CSV table of C-alpha atoms and ligand atoms in Angstrom, one decimal:
chain,number,residue,atom,x,y,z
A,1,MET,CA,0.1,0.0,0.1
A,2,ALA,CA,1.5,3.2,-1.0
A,3,ASN,CA,2.7,5.0,2.3
A,4,ASP,CA,2.3,8.5,0.5
A,5,ARG,CA,-1.2,8.5,0.4
A,6,PRO,CA,-2.7,10.8,3.1
A,7,ARG,CA,-4.3,8.7,6.0
A,8,VAL,CA,-7.8,8.1,6.9
A,9,LEU,CA,-9.0,6.5,10.2
A,10,SER,CA,-12.5,6.1,11.4
A,11,GLY,CA,-14.7,3.7,13.6
A,12,ILE,CA,-17.9,2.1,14.3
A,13,GLN,CA,-19.7,1.0,17.4
A,14,PRO,CA,-20.4,-2.7,17.4
A,15,THR,CA,-23.6,-2.4,19.7
A,16,SER,CA,-26.8,-2.7,17.9
A,17,GLY,CA,-26.1,-5.7,15.7
A,18,SER,CA,-27.3,-4.3,12.4
A,19,PHE,CA,-25.5,-1.2,10.6
A,20,HIS,CA,-28.5,1.5,10.2
A,21,LEU,CA,-29.0,3.6,7.1
A,22,GLY,CA,-27.6,6.7,8.8
A,23,ASN,CA,-24.4,4.7,9.7
A,24,TYR,CA,-23.9,3.7,5.9
A,25,LEU,CA,-24.7,6.7,4.3
A,26,GLY,CA,-23.0,9.2,6.8
A,27,ALA,CA,-20.1,7.0,7.1
A,28,VAL,CA,-19.3,3.8,5.6
A,29,ARG,CA,-20.1,4.6,2.2
A,30,GLN,CA,-17.4,7.1,2.4
A,31,TRP,CA,-15.0,4.8,3.9
A,32,VAL,CA,-15.5,2.6,1.1
A,33,ALA,CA,-14.8,5.2,-1.5
A,34,LEU,CA,-11.5,6.6,0.3
A,35,GLN,CA,-9.8,3.1,0.4
A,36,GLU,CA,-8.9,3.8,-3.2
A,37,THR,CA,-7.2,6.9,-2.4
A,38,HIS,CA,-5.8,7.2,1.1
A,39,ASP,CA,-4.1,4.7,3.4
A,40,ALA,CA,-7.2,3.8,5.5
A,41,PHE,CA,-7.7,2.2,8.7
A,42,TYR,CA,-11.1,1.3,9.9
A,43,MET,CA,-12.0,-0.5,13.1
A,44,VAL,CA,-14.7,-1.8,15.3
A,45,VAL,CA,-14.5,0.1,18.4
A,46,ASP,CA,-15.5,-2.7,20.8
A,47,LEU,CA,-13.9,-0.7,23.8
A,48,HIS,CA,-16.4,2.2,23.2
A,49,ALA,CA,-19.0,0.1,23.4
A,50,LEU,CA,-18.3,-0.7,27.2
A,51,THR,CA,-19.2,2.6,28.3
A,52,LEU,CA,-22.8,0.9,28.4
A,53,PRO,CA,-23.4,-2.4,29.9
A,54,GLN,CA,-23.1,-5.2,27.4
A,55,ASP,CA,-23.8,-8.8,27.5
A,56,PRO,CA,-20.4,-10.6,27.1
A,57,LYS,CA,-21.5,-13.1,24.4
A,58,ALA,CA,-23.7,-10.6,22.3
A,59,LEU,CA,-20.6,-8.0,22.5
A,60,ARG,CA,-18.6,-10.8,20.8
A,61,ASP,CA,-21.0,-11.7,18.2
A,62,ASN,CA,-21.7,-7.9,17.3
A,63,THR,CA,-18.0,-7.6,16.9
A,64,ARG,CA,-17.9,-10.0,14.3
A,65,LEU,CA,-21.3,-8.9,12.7
A,66,ALA,CA,-20.3,-5.2,12.4
A,67,ALA,CA,-16.8,-6.3,11.0
A,68,ALA,CA,-18.6,-8.3,8.3
A,69,GLN,CA,-21.1,-5.8,7.8
A,70,LEU,CA,-17.7,-3.7,6.8
A,71,LEU,CA,-16.5,-6.1,4.4
A,72,ALA,CA,-20.0,-6.5,3.3
A,73,SER,CA,-20.3,-2.8,2.3
A,74,GLY,CA,-17.1,-3.1,0.3
A,75,LEU,CA,-14.0,-2.5,2.4
A,76,ASP,CA,-11.4,-4.7,0.9
A,77,PRO,CA,-8.5,-6.0,3.4
A,78,GLU,CA,-6.2,-5.6,0.4
A,79,ARG,CA,-7.1,-2.1,0.2
A,80,CYS,CA,-7.5,-0.8,3.7
A,81,THR,CA,-6.6,-2.1,7.4
A,82,VAL,CA,-9.9,-3.4,9.0
A,83,PHE,CA,-9.3,-4.5,12.7
A,84,VAL,CA,-10.8,-4.7,16.3
A,85,GLN,CA,-10.0,-1.6,18.7
A,86,SER,CA,-9.2,-3.8,21.8
A,87,HIS,CA,-6.9,-6.0,19.3
A,88,VAL,CA,-4.8,-3.1,19.1
A,89,PRO,CA,-3.7,-2.3,23.2
A,90,GLU,CA,-2.0,1.0,22.2
A,91,HIS,CA,-5.4,2.7,22.1
A,92,THR,CA,-5.7,2.4,26.0
A,93,GLN,CA,-2.5,3.2,26.7
A,94,LEU,CA,-2.3,6.1,24.7
A,95,SER,CA,-5.6,7.2,26.1
A,96,TRP,CA,-4.1,7.7,29.4
A,97,LEU,CA,-1.7,10.2,28.2
A,98,MET,CA,-4.9,12.2,26.4
A,99,GLU,CA,-6.7,12.0,29.7
A,100,CYS,CA,-4.0,14.0,31.5
A,101,MET,CA,-3.9,16.2,28.6
A,102,THR,CA,-7.7,17.0,28.7
A,103,GLY,CA,-9.5,19.6,30.7
A,104,PHE,CA,-12.3,18.2,33.4
A,105,GLY,CA,-14.5,21.1,31.9
A,106,GLU,CA,-13.4,20.4,28.3
A,107,ALA,CA,-14.6,16.6,28.7
A,108,SER,CA,-17.8,18.0,30.4
A,109,ARG,CA,-18.6,20.3,27.5
A,110,MET,CA,-18.9,17.2,24.9
A,111,THR,CA,-22.5,17.3,23.9
A,112,GLN,CA,-23.0,13.3,23.3
A,113,PHE,CA,-21.5,12.7,26.9
A,114,LYS,CA,-24.3,15.5,28.1
A,115,ASP,CA,-27.1,13.9,25.9
A,116,LYS,CA,-26.8,10.5,27.3
A,117,SER,CA,-26.0,11.0,30.8
A,118,ALA,CA,-29.0,13.1,31.1
A,119,LYS,CA,-31.2,10.2,29.5
A,120,GLN,CA,-29.9,7.8,32.1
A,121,GLY,CA,-29.0,9.6,35.0
A,122,THR,CA,-25.7,10.3,36.6
A,123,ASP,CA,-25.5,7.0,38.8
A,124,ARG,CA,-26.0,5.0,35.9
A,125,THR,CA,-23.2,6.7,33.9
A,126,SER,CA,-19.8,5.1,34.0
A,127,VAL,CA,-16.7,7.0,34.2
A,128,GLY,CA,-15.7,5.3,30.9
A,129,LEU,CA,-18.8,7.1,29.0
A,130,PHE,CA,-17.3,10.6,30.3
A,131,THR,CA,-13.8,10.0,29.2
A,132,TYR,CA,-15.0,8.1,25.8
A,133,PRO,CA,-14.1,11.0,23.6
A,134,VAL,CA,-10.7,11.1,24.7
A,135,LEU,CA,-10.3,7.2,24.3
A,136,GLN,CA,-11.9,8.4,20.5
A,137,VAL,CA,-8.9,11.2,20.4
A,138,ALA,CA,-6.3,8.5,21.1
A,139,ASP,CA,-7.9,6.3,18.4
A,140,ILE,CA,-7.1,9.1,15.9
A,141,LEU,CA,-3.8,10.2,17.1
A,142,LEU,CA,-2.3,6.8,17.1
A,143,TYR,CA,-2.4,6.5,13.2
A,144,GLN,CA,-1.4,10.2,12.5
A,145,ALA,CA,-4.4,10.4,10.4
A,146,ASN,CA,-5.2,13.3,8.3
A,147,GLN,CA,-8.7,12.9,7.8
A,148,VAL,CA,-11.6,11.2,10.0
A,149,PRO,CA,-14.8,10.4,7.9
A,150,VAL,CA,-17.7,10.8,9.9
A,151,GLY,CA,-20.9,11.9,10.4
A,152,GLU,CA,-21.9,15.2,12.0
A,153,ASP,CA,-22.6,13.9,15.4
A,154,GLN,CA,-18.9,13.3,15.9
A,155,ARG,CA,-17.5,16.8,14.9
A,156,GLN,CA,-17.2,17.9,18.2
A,157,HIS,CA,-14.8,14.8,19.1
A,158,ILE,CA,-12.7,15.7,16.0
A,159,GLU,CA,-12.4,19.2,17.2
A,160,LEU,CA,-11.5,18.0,20.8
A,161,THR,CA,-8.7,15.6,19.0
A,162,ARG,CA,-7.3,18.8,17.2
A,163,ASN,CA,-7.4,20.8,20.3
A,164,ILE,CA,-5.2,18.3,22.6
A,165,ALA,CA,-2.9,17.4,19.3
A,166,GLU,CA,-2.2,21.1,19.2
A,167,ARG,CA,-1.7,21.4,22.6
A,168,PHE,CA,0.6,18.2,23.0
A,169,ASN,CA,2.7,19.0,19.9
A,170,GLY,CA,3.1,22.8,21.7
A,171,ARG,CA,4.2,21.3,25.0
A,172,TYR,CA,6.2,18.7,24.0
A,173,GLY,CA,7.2,19.1,20.1
A,174,ASN,CA,5.6,18.0,17.0
A,175,THR,CA,4.3,14.4,17.9
A,176,PHE,CA,0.8,14.0,16.2
A,177,THR,CA,-0.8,14.8,12.6
A,178,VAL,CA,-3.7,17.3,13.6
A,179,PRO,CA,-6.6,15.9,12.0
A,180,GLU,CA,-9.5,17.2,9.8
A,181,PRO,CA,-13.2,16.3,9.8
A,182,TYR,CA,-14.2,14.6,6.7
A,183,ILE,CA,-18.1,15.0,6.7
A,184,LEU,CA,-20.1,15.2,3.2
A,185,ARG,CA,-22.6,17.7,3.8
A,186,GLU,CA,-25.4,15.9,1.8
A,187,THR,CA,-25.2,13.0,3.9
A,188,ALA,CA,-23.6,14.3,7.1
A,189,LYS,CA,-27.1,13.7,9.3
A,190,ILE,CA,-29.8,11.3,8.3
A,191,TYR,CA,-32.9,11.6,10.3
A,192,ASP,CA,-35.3,9.4,11.8
A,193,LEU,CA,-38.0,8.5,9.7
A,194,GLN,CA,-40.7,9.1,12.5
A,195,ASP,CA,-39.1,11.8,14.0
A,196,PRO,CA,-37.3,13.9,10.9
A,197,SER,CA,-36.3,16.3,13.6
A,198,ALA,CA,-34.0,13.8,15.5
A,199,LYS,CA,-30.9,12.1,13.7
A,200,MET,CA,-31.3,8.4,13.1
A,201,SER,CA,-30.0,6.6,16.0
A,202,LYS,CA,-29.6,3.2,17.6
A,203,SER,CA,-31.0,4.5,20.7
A,204,ALA,CA,-33.9,6.0,19.2
A,205,SER,CA,-37.3,5.5,21.3
A,206,SER,CA,-38.9,3.6,18.6
A,207,PRO,CA,-37.2,1.1,15.9
A,208,LYS,CA,-40.1,2.4,13.4
A,209,GLY,CA,-38.0,5.4,12.5
A,210,VAL,CA,-34.6,3.6,12.1
A,211,VAL,CA,-33.6,1.2,8.9
A,212,ASP,CA,-31.4,-1.4,9.8
A,213,LEU,CA,-29.7,-3.0,6.8
A,214,LEU,CA,-30.0,-6.3,7.9
A,215,ASP,CA,-34.3,-5.7,8.1
A,216,GLU,CA,-36.3,-8.1,6.4
A,217,PRO,CA,-37.1,-6.7,2.8
A,218,LYS,CA,-40.6,-6.1,4.2
A,219,ALA,CA,-39.7,-4.2,7.5
A,220,SER,CA,-37.6,-1.8,6.0
A,221,ALA,CA,-40.1,-0.9,3.0
A,222,LYS,CA,-42.8,-1.0,5.9
A,223,LYS,CA,-40.8,1.7,7.6
A,224,ILE,CA,-40.1,4.0,4.7
A,225,LYS,CA,-43.9,3.5,3.5
A,226,SER,CA,-44.8,4.9,6.9
A,227,ALA,CA,-42.2,7.8,7.1
A,228,VAL,CA,-43.7,10.7,8.6
A,229,THR,CA,-44.1,13.3,5.6
A,230,ASP,CA,-44.6,17.3,5.7
A,231,THR,CA,-48.1,19.1,4.9
A,232,GLY,CA,-48.4,19.8,1.4
A,233,SER,CA,-48.0,17.4,-1.5
A,234,GLU,CA,-45.1,18.8,-3.3
A,235,ILE,CA,-41.8,16.6,-3.4
A,236,VAL,CA,-39.1,19.4,-3.4
A,237,PHE,CA,-35.9,19.4,-1.2
A,238,ASP,CA,-36.5,22.0,1.7
A,239,PRO,CA,-35.0,20.8,4.8
A,240,GLU,CA,-36.7,23.7,7.1
A,241,ASN,CA,-39.8,23.4,5.6
A,242,LYS,CA,-40.3,19.8,4.5
A,243,PRO,CA,-37.8,18.0,6.5
A,244,GLY,CA,-39.4,14.3,5.9
A,245,ILE,CA,-39.4,14.6,2.5
A,246,SER,CA,-36.0,16.3,2.2
A,247,ASN,CA,-34.5,13.4,4.1
A,248,LEU,CA,-36.1,10.6,1.9
A,249,LEU,CA,-34.9,12.8,-1.0
A,250,THR,CA,-31.4,12.5,0.6
A,251,ILE,CA,-31.6,8.8,0.6
A,252,HIS,CA,-32.7,8.1,-2.6
A,253,ALA,CA,-30.3,10.5,-4.3
A,254,THR,CA,-27.3,8.7,-2.6
A,255,LEU,CA,-28.2,5.2,-2.9
A,256,THR,CA,-28.9,5.6,-6.7
A,257,ASN,CA,-26.3,8.4,-7.3
A,258,THR,CA,-28.7,10.9,-8.5
A,259,GLY,CA,-28.8,14.6,-8.2
A,260,ILE,CA,-31.7,15.7,-5.9
A,261,PRO,CA,-32.6,18.4,-8.9
A,262,GLU,CA,-33.1,15.4,-11.4
A,263,LEU,CA,-35.1,13.5,-8.6
A,264,GLU,CA,-37.4,16.6,-7.9
A,265,GLN,CA,-38.0,17.0,-11.5
A,266,LYS,CA,-38.7,13.2,-11.5
A,267,TYR,CA,-41.5,13.5,-8.9
A,268,ALA,CA,-42.8,16.7,-10.1
A,269,GLY,CA,-46.8,16.5,-10.0
A,270,LYS,CA,-46.6,13.0,-8.3
A,271,GLY,CA,-47.5,12.4,-4.5
A,272,TYR,CA,-45.6,11.5,-1.4
A,273,GLY,CA,-46.7,7.9,-2.1
A,274,ALA,CA,-44.9,7.7,-5.5
A,275,LEU,CA,-41.4,8.4,-3.9
A,276,LYS,CA,-42.0,6.3,-0.4
A,277,THR,CA,-43.1,3.1,-2.9
A,278,ASP,CA,-40.2,3.7,-5.0
A,279,LEU,CA,-37.5,4.7,-2.0
A,280,ALA,CA,-38.9,1.5,-0.3
A,281,GLU,CA,-37.9,-0.9,-3.4
A,282,ILE,CA,-34.5,0.6,-3.6
A,283,VAL,CA,-33.5,0.1,-0.4
A,284,SER,CA,-34.6,-3.4,-0.1
A,285,GLU,CA,-32.5,-4.0,-3.3
A,286,TRP,CA,-29.9,-2.4,-2.1
A,287,ALA,CA,-29.8,-4.3,1.2
A,288,ALA,CA,-30.6,-7.9,-0.1
A,289,PRO,CA,-27.2,-8.3,-1.8
A,290,PHE,CA,-25.5,-6.6,1.4
A,291,ARG,CA,-27.4,-9.1,3.7
A,292,ASP,CA,-25.9,-12.3,1.8
A,293,ARG,CA,-22.8,-10.7,1.7
A,294,THR,CA,-22.8,-10.4,5.6
A,295,ARG,CA,-24.1,-13.9,6.1
A,296,ASP,CA,-21.2,-15.6,3.9
A,297,PHE,CA,-18.6,-13.4,6.1
A,298,LEU,CA,-20.3,-14.6,9.2
A,299,ASP,CA,-20.5,-18.1,7.9
A,300,ASP,CA,-16.7,-18.5,7.8
A,301,PRO,CA,-15.6,-16.9,10.9
A,302,GLU,CA,-12.2,-18.5,10.6
A,303,THR,CA,-11.3,-16.5,7.5
A,304,LEU,CA,-13.2,-13.3,9.0
A,305,ASP,CA,-11.1,-13.7,12.4
A,306,SER,CA,-7.9,-14.1,10.1
A,307,ILE,CA,-8.7,-10.7,8.3
A,308,LEU,CA,-9.0,-9.0,11.4
A,309,ALA,CA,-5.9,-10.5,12.9
A,310,LYS,CA,-3.8,-9.3,9.9
A,311,GLY,CA,-5.4,-5.9,10.4
A,312,ALA,CA,-4.6,-5.8,13.9
A,313,GLU,CA,-1.2,-6.6,12.7
A,314,LYS,CA,-0.8,-4.1,10.4
A,315,ALA,CA,-2.4,-1.4,12.8
A,316,ARG,CA,-0.3,-2.1,15.5
A,317,ALA,CA,2.6,-1.8,13.8
A,318,VAL,CA,1.8,2.2,13.1
A,319,ALA,CA,0.3,2.6,16.8
A,320,ALA,CA,3.3,1.1,18.7
A,321,GLU,CA,5.7,3.4,16.8
A,322,THR,CA,3.1,6.5,18.0
A,323,LEU,CA,2.9,5.3,21.4
A,324,ALA,CA,6.7,4.9,21.6
A,325,GLN,CA,7.5,8.3,20.7
A,326,ALA,CA,4.4,10.1,22.9
A,327,TYR,CA,5.8,8.2,26.1
A,328,ASP,CA,9.3,9.4,25.1
A,329,ARG,CA,8.1,12.9,24.7
A,330,VAL,CA,6.4,13.1,27.8
A,331,GLY,CA,9.5,11.4,29.9
A,332,LEU,CA,8.2,7.9,30.4
A,333,LEU,CA,11.5,5.9,31.5
A,334,PRO,CA,11.8,3.2,28.6
A,335,SER,CA,11.5,-0.1,29.9
A,336,LYS,CA,14.9,-2.4,29.2
A,337,HIS,CA,13.1,-5.7,29.7
B,1,LIG,P1,-21.0,5.2,16.0
B,1,LIG,O1,-21.1,3.8,15.9
B,1,LIG,O2,-22.1,5.7,16.9
B,1,LIG,O3,-21.8,5.5,14.3
B,1,LIG,C1,-20.8,5.1,13.0
B,1,LIG,C2,-20.7,6.2,12.2
B,1,LIG,O4,-22.0,6.6,11.9
B,1,LIG,C3,-22.2,8.0,11.7
B,1,LIG,N1,-23.5,8.3,12.1
B,1,LIG,C4,-24.3,8.6,11.2
B,1,LIG,N2,-24.1,9.8,10.0
B,1,LIG,C5,-25.2,10.5,9.4
B,1,LIG,N3,-26.2,10.3,10.0
B,1,LIG,C6,-26.8,9.8,11.3
B,1,LIG,N4,-27.9,9.6,11.7
B,1,LIG,C7,-25.9,8.9,11.7
B,1,LIG,N5,-26.1,8.1,13.0
B,1,LIG,C8,-24.6,7.5,12.9
B,1,LIG,C9,-21.3,8.8,12.8
B,1,LIG,O5,-21.1,9.9,12.9
B,1,LIG,C10,-20.3,7.5,12.8
B,1,LIG,O6,-19.6,8.3,11.7
B,1,LIG,N6,-17.7,7.7,18.5
B,1,LIG,C11,-18.0,7.4,17.0
B,1,LIG,C12,-16.9,5.8,17.0
B,1,LIG,C13,-15.2,6.3,17.3
B,1,LIG,C14,-14.8,6.9,16.1
B,1,LIG,C15,-13.4,7.0,16.5
B,1,LIG,C16,-14.9,7.5,14.7
B,1,LIG,C17,-14.6,6.0,18.3
B,1,LIG,N7,-13.5,6.3,17.7
B,1,LIG,C18,-12.5,7.3,15.8
B,1,LIG,C19,-13.9,8.2,14.4
B,1,LIG,C20,-12.4,8.2,14.9
B,1,LIG,C21,-19.2,6.4,17.2
B,1,LIG,O7,-19.7,6.3,18.3
B,1,LIG,O8,-19.6,6.2,16.1
């Protein structure tokens, strides 16, 4: 793999089994494209999943399932590095240095933490959930990533990463690449089908608004057909006044590589029902081979595990070098054994 390519790194949690359309359109689709032009590292962030209680067997199964979905989406282990976060112990090691560089107030301002902890109450909120963005900082800096392809909800964590990298470089000398977020405006935020003011999310209050990629075709078609739409009947892209229809148009446009104006023309004079019916079919047709490929990877866990083992080895070579340099910079005495 050409090392003069700019580097990208990103991660996805294995928490909910199936990826949803927001994960795919907001992030994973870009990962697939970037493996052609970048030195790309993509991981299943199982350590991040532990910030909420997990059943051990389910976590293991979901970690393999997430890796299988990444490969089914088109990540090619010959073109990029796919690995599991906990297989590279340098993540937690660098995370400690990063925690010591992060202000308590700074971490307290992370909106994802504020939202999640407000939902579940401070007694049920772990310290891990609080330091979670700092582990993400370590994830990114370990690989000297130039860009981080994510959805809009991760922007603040990338901003934190930039701040901490600059702080560390300022204090100890140039050590880390300061990364840029890579967020596509069109798909930065895919909305819940039942509540187009909220992002599509695994923690949504109802599964009806979340299209899981591994849903049965009938189930996803039903969700799309019962998507909440807006007053009026015209199909135009107007996120402010027609958030529901605009969200459906975004999904349609991205999955079929069509421009939004072209779609507006196609549906001029037609009702919302026509768009929904077409989109239900497009999603089902897209998802069927994805589901088959995911199942194929899961049916052969040996191959899957060996892809992940090779990925971890490649990732570790990069991560270990960065960690050694960071340890040295802060003044930790090298071990002689
Ligand atoms: P996670 O697992 O919640 O989501 C994975 C990716 O999907 C994107 N995403 C969306 N994009 C558009 N619309 C939506 N409705 C939507 N929902 C989710 C997310 O922005 C994300 O890119 N903290 C991260 C994982 C992580 C990470 C990292 C990412 C850990 N370490 C290092 C980048 C670099 C997370 O929980 O993503």
